[in-house]
PDB file of C-alpha atoms in Angstrom:
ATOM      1  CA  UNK X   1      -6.567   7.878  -1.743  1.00 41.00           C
ATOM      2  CA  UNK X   2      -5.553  11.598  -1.480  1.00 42.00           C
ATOM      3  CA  UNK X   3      -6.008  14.491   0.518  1.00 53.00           C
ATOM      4  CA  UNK X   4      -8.118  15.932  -2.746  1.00 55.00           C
ATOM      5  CA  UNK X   5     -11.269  17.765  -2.992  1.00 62.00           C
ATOM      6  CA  UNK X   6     -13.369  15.192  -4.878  1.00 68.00           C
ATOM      7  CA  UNK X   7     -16.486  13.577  -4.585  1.00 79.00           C
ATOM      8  CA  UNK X   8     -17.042  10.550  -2.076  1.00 81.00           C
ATOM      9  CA  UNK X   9     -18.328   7.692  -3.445  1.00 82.00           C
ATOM     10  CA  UNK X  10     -21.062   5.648  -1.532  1.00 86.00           C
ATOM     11  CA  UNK X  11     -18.814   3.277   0.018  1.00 85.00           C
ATOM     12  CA  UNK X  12     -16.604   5.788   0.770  1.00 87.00           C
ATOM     13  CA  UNK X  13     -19.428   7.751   2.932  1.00 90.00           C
ATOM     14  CA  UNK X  14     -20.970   4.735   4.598  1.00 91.00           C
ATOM     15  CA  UNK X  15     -17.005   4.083   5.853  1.00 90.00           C
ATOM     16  CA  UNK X  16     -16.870   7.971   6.770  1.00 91.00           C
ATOM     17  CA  UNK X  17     -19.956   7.781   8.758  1.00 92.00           C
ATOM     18  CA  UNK X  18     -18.557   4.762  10.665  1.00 90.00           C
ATOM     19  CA  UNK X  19     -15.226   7.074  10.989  1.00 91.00           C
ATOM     20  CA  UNK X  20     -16.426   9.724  12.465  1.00 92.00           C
ATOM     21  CA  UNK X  21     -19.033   7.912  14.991  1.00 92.00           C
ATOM     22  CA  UNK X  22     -15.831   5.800  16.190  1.00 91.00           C
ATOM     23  CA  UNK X  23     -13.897   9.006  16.451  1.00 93.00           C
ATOM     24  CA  UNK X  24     -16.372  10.602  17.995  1.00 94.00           C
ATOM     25  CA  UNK X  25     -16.910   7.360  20.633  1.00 93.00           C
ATOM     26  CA  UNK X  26     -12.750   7.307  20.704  1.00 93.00           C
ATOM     27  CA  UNK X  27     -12.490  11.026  21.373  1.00 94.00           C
ATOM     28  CA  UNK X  28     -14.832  10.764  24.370  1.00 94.00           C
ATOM     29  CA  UNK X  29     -12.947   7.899  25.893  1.00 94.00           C
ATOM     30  CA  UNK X  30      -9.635  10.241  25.954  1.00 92.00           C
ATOM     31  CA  UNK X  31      -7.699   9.371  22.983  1.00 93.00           C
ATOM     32  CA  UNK X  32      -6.095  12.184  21.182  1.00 93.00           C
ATOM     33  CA  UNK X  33      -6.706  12.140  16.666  1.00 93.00           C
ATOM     34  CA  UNK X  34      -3.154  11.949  14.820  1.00 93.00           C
ATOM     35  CA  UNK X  35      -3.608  12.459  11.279  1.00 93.00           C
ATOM     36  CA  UNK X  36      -0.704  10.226   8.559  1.00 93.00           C
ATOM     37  CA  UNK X  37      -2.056  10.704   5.838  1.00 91.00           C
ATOM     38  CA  UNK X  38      -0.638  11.682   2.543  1.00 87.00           C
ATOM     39  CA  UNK X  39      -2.005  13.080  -0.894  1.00 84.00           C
ATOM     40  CA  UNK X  40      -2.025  11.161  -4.148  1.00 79.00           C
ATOM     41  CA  UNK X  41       0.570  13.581  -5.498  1.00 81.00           C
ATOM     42  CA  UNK X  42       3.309  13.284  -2.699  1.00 84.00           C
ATOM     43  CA  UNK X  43       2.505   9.757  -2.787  1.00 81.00           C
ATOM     44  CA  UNK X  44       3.125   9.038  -6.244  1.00 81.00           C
ATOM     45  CA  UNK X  45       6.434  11.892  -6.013  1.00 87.00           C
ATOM     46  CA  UNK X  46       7.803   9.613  -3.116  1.00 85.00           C
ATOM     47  CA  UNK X  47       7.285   6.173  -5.532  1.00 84.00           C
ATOM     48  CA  UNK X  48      10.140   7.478  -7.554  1.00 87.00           C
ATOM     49  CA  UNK X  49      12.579   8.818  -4.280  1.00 89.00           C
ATOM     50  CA  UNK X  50      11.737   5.302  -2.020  1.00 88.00           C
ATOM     51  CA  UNK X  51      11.531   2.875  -5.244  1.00 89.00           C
ATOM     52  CA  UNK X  52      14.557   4.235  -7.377  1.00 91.00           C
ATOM     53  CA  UNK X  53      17.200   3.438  -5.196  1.00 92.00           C
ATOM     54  CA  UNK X  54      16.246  -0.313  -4.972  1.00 94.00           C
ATOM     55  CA  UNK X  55      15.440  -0.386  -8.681  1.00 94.00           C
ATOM     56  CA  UNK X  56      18.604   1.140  -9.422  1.00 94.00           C
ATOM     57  CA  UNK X  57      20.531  -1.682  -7.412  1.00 95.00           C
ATOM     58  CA  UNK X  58      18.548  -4.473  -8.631  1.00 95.00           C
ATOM     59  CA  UNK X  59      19.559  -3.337 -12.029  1.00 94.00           C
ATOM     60  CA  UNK X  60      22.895  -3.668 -11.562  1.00 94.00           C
ATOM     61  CA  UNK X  61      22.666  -6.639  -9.796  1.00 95.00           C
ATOM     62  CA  UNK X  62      20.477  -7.799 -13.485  1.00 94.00           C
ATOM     63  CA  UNK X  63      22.868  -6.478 -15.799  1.00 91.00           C
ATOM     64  CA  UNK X  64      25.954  -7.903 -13.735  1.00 90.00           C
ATOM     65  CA  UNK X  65      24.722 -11.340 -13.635  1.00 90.00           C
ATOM     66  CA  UNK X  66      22.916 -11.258 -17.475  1.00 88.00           C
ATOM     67  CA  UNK X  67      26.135 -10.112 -19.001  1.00 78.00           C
ATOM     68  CA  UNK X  68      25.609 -11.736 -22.032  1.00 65.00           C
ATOM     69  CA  UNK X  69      21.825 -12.101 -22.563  1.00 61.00           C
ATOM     70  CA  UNK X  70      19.984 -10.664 -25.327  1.00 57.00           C
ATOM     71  CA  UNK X  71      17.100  -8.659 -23.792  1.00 63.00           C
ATOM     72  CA  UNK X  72      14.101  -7.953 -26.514  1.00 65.00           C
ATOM     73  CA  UNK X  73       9.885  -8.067 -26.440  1.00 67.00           C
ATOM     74  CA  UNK X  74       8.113  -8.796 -29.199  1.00 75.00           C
ATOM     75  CA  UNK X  75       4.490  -7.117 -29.829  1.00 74.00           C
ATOM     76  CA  UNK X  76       3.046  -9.931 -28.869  1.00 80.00           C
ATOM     77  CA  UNK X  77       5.163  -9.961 -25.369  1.00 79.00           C
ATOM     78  CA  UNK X  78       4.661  -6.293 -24.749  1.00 87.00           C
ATOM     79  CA  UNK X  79       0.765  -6.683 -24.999  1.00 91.00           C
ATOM     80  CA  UNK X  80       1.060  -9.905 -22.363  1.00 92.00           C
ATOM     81  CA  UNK X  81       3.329  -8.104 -20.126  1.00 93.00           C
ATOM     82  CA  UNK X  82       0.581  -4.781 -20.327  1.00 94.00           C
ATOM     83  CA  UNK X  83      -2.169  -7.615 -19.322  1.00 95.00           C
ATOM     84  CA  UNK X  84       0.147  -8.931 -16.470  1.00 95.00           C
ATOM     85  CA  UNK X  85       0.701  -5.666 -15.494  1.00 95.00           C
ATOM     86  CA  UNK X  86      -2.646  -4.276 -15.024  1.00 93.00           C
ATOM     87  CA  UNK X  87      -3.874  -8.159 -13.338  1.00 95.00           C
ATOM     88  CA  UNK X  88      -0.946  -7.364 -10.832  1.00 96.00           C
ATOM     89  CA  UNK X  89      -2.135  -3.681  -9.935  1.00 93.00           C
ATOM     90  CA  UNK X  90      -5.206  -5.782  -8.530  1.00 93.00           C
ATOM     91  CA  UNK X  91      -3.285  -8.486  -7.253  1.00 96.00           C
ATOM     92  CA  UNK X  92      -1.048  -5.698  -5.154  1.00 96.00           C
ATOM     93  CA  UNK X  93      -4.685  -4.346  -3.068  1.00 95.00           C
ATOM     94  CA  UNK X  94      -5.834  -8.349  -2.942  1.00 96.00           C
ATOM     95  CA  UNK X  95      -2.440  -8.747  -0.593  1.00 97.00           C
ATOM     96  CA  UNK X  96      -3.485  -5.796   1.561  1.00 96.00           C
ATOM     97  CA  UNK X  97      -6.447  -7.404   2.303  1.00 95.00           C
ATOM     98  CA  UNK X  98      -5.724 -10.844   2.656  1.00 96.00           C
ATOM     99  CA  UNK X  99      -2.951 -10.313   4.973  1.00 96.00           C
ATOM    100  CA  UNK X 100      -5.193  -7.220   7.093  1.00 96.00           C
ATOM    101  CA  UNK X 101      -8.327  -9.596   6.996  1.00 96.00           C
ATOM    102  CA  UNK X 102      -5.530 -12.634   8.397  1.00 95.00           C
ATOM    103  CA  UNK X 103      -5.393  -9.906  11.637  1.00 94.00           C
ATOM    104  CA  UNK X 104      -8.550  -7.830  11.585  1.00 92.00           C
ATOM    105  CA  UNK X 105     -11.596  -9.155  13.615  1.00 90.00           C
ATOM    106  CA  UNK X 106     -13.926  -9.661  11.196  1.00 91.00           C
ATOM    107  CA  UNK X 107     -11.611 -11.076   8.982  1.00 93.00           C
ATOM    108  CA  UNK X 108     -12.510 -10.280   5.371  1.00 93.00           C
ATOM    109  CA  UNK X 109     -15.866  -8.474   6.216  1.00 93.00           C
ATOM    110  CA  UNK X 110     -13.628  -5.625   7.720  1.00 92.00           C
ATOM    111  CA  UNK X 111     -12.014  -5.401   4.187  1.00 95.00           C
ATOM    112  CA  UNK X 112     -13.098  -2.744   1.142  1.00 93.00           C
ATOM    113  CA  UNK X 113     -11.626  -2.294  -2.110  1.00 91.00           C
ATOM    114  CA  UNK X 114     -12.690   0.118  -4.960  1.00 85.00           C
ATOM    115  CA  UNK X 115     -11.333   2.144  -7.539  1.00 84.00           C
ATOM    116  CA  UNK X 116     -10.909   5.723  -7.344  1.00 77.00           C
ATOM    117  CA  UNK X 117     -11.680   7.226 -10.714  1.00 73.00           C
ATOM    118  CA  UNK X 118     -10.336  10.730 -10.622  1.00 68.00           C
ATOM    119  CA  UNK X 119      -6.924   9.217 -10.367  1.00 67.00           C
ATOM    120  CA  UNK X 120      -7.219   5.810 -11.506  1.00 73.00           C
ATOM    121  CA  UNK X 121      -6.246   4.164  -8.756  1.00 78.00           C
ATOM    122  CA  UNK X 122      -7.705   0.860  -7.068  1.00 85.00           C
ATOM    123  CA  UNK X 123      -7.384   0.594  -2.973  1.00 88.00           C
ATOM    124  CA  UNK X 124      -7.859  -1.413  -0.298  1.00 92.00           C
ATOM    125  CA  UNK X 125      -9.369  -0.262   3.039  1.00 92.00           C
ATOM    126  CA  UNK X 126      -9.299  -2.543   6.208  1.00 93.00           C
ATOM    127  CA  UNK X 127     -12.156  -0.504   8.329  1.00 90.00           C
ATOM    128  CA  UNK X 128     -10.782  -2.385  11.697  1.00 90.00           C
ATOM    129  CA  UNK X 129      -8.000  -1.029  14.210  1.00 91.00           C
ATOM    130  CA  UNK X 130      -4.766  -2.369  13.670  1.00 92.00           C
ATOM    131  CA  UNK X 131      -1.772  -2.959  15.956  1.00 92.00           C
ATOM    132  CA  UNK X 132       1.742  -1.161  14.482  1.00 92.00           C
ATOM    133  CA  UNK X 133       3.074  -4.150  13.248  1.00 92.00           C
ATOM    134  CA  UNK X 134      -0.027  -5.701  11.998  1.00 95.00           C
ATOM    135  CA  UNK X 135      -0.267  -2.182   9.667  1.00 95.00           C
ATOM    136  CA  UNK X 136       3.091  -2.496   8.784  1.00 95.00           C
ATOM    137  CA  UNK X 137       2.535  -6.307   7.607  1.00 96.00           C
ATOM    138  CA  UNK X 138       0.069  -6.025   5.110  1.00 95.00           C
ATOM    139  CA  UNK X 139       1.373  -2.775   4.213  1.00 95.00           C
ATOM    140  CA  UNK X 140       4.825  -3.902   2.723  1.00 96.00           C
ATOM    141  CA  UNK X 141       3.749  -7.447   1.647  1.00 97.00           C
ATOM    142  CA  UNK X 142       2.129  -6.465  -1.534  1.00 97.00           C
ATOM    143  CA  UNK X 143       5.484  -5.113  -2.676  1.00 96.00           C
ATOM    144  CA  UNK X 144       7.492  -7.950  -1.492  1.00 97.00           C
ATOM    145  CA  UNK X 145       5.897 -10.577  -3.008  1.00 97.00           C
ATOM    146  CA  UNK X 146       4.977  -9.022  -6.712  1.00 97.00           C
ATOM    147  CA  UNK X 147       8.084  -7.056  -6.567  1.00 96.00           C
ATOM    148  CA  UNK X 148      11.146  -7.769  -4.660  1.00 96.00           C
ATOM    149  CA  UNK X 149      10.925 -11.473  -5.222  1.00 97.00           C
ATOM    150  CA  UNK X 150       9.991 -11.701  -8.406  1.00 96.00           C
ATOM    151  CA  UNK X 151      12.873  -9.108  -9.529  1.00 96.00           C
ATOM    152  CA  UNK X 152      15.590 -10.715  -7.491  1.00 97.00           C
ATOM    153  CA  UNK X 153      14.826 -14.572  -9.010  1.00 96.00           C
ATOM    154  CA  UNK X 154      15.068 -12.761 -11.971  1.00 95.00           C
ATOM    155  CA  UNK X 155      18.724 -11.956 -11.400  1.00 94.00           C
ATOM    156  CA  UNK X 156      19.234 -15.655 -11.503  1.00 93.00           C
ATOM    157  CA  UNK X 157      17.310 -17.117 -14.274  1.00 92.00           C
ATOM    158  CA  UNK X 158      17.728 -13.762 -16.414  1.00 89.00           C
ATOM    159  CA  UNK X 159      14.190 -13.683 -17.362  1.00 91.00           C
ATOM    160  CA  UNK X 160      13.908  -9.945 -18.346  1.00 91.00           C
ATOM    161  CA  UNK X 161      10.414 -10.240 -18.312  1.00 92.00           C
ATOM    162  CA  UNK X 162       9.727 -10.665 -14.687  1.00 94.00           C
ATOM    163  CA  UNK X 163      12.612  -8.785 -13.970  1.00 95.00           C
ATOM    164  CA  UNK X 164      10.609  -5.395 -15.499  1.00 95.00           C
ATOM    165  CA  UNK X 165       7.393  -6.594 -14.147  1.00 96.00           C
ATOM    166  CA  UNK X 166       9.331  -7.151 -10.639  1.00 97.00           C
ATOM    167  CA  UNK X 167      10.898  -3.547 -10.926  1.00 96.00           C
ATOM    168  CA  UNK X 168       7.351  -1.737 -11.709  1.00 95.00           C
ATOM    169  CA  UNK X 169       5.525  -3.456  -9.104  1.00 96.00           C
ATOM    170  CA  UNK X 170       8.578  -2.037  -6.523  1.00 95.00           C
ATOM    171  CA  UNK X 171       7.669   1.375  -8.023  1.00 92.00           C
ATOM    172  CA  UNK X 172       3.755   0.865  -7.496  1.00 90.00           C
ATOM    173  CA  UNK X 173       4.668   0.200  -4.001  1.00 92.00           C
ATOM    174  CA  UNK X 174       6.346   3.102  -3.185  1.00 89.00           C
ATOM    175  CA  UNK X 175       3.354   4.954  -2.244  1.00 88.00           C
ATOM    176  CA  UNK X 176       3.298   1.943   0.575  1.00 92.00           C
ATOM    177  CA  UNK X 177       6.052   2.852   1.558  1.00 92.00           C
ATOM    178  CA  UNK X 178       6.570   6.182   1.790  1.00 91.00           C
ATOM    179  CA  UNK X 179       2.890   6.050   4.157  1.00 92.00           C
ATOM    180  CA  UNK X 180       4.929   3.056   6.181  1.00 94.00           C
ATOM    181  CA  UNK X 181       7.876   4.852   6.626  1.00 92.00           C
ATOM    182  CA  UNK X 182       5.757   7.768   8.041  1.00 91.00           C
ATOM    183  CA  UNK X 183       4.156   5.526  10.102  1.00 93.00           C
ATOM    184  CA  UNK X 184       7.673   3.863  11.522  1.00 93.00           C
ATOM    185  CA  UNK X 185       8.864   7.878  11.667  1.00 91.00           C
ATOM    186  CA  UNK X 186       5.945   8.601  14.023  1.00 90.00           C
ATOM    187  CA  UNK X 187       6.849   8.513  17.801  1.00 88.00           C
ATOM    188  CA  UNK X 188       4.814   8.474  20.689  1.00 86.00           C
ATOM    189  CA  UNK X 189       4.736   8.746  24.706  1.00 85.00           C
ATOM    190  CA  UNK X 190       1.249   7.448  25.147  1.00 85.00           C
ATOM    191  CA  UNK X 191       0.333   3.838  26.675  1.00 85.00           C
ATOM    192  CA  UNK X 192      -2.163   2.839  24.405  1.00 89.00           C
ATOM    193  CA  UNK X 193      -2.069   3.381  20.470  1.00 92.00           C
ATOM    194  CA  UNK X 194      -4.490   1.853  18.292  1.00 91.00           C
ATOM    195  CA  UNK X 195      -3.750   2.367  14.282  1.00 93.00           C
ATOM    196  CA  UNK X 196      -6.829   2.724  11.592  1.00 92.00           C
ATOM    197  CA  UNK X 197      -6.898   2.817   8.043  1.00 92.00           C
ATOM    198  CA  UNK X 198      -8.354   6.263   6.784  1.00 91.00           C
ATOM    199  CA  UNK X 199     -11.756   5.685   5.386  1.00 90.00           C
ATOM    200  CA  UNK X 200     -10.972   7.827   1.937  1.00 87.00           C
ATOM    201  CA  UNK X 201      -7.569   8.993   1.875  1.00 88.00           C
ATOM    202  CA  UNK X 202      -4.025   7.212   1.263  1.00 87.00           C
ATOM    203  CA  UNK X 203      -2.976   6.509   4.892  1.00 90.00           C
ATOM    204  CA  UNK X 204      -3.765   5.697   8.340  1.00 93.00           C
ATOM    205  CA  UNK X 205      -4.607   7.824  11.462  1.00 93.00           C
ATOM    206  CA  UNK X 206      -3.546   7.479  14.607  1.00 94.00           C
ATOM    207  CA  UNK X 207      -5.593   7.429  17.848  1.00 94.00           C
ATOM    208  CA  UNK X 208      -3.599   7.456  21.279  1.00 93.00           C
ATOM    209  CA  UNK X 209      -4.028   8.470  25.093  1.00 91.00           C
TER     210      UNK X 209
END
């Protein structure tokens, strides 16, 4: 979700509202706002700089150990890997929210997803406070389990089909990351920190005192 002048949907006002009336409680209480949040754009930009490095390796590490395979996909593969693809993209927010509901309060009532149509992108939203690591948890997970694993038991059965799907779902990630790495980037001298999901946009903020 990006720092973009677009329309809110409903869900996405009902979770502002709640926002900005536990900001505004927070704010009373002493705790100073820290905005880390990132546009669409630089989020999608940073997929290529974060994810291409490991992709990179990974295909060596492919290539190296599939020496002699013969790597093709028929029509009918390409249209089940487009299927798998697009099931995944789902699959990737479902992970968020499993493994922020695990931690949140509520548990899975403190999860939203939706799809944000101006960019085509589906999202997860955990409307709770989070502890650092907690963020950080269901955060990378997503990409580690529909990416990273998938592409490196690739490397050792040579199946070139999961080995693609493994490398795109690192890329998807890298908007995930690049907000995590912000997040581990972030220092502060303040006693208590409490980490939220932003309601709207791709990202968390901070609140601290």
């Amino acid at each position: 979700m990006g720092k973009d002048n677009r329309k809110l949907s409903k869900a996405e006002e009902k979770r502002k509202r709640l926002y900005e009336e536990k900001k505004k409680e927070l704010l009373a209480q002493g705790y100073e706002e820290k905005d880390l949040t990132i546009s669409v754009l630089k989020a999608n930009v940073m997929a290529f700089v974060l994810g291409l490095p490991i992709i990179i390796l990974l295909l060596i590490l492919f290539i190296y150990k599939n020496q002699s395979g013969l790597y093709t996909f028929s029509f009918y593969g390409s249209v089940v890997f487009i299927v798998v693809f697009a099931a995944l993209v789902v699959v990737h927010e479902l992970i968020h929210g499993l493994f922020w509901a695990i931690y949140a309060k509520h548990h899975l009532k403190s999860i939203e997803f939706g799809f944000m149509v101006s960019s085509l992108t589906p999202y997860c939203c955990c409307k709770e406070m989070l502890t650092k690591y907690q963020y950080i948890i269901g955060g990378i997970m997503p990409t580690v389990i529909l990416g990273i694993i998938p592409a490196i038991i690739s490397i050792f059965t040579g199946s070139i089909f999961w080995f693609v799907m493994g490398e795109l779902m690192i890329l998807s990630g890298g908007g995930d990351m690049t907000i995590l790495l912000k997040l581990l980037m972030y220092k502060s001298n303040k006693k208590e920190i409490l980490y939220m999901d932003h309601p709207y946009e791709c990202g968390l903020i901070v609140f601290e005192r």
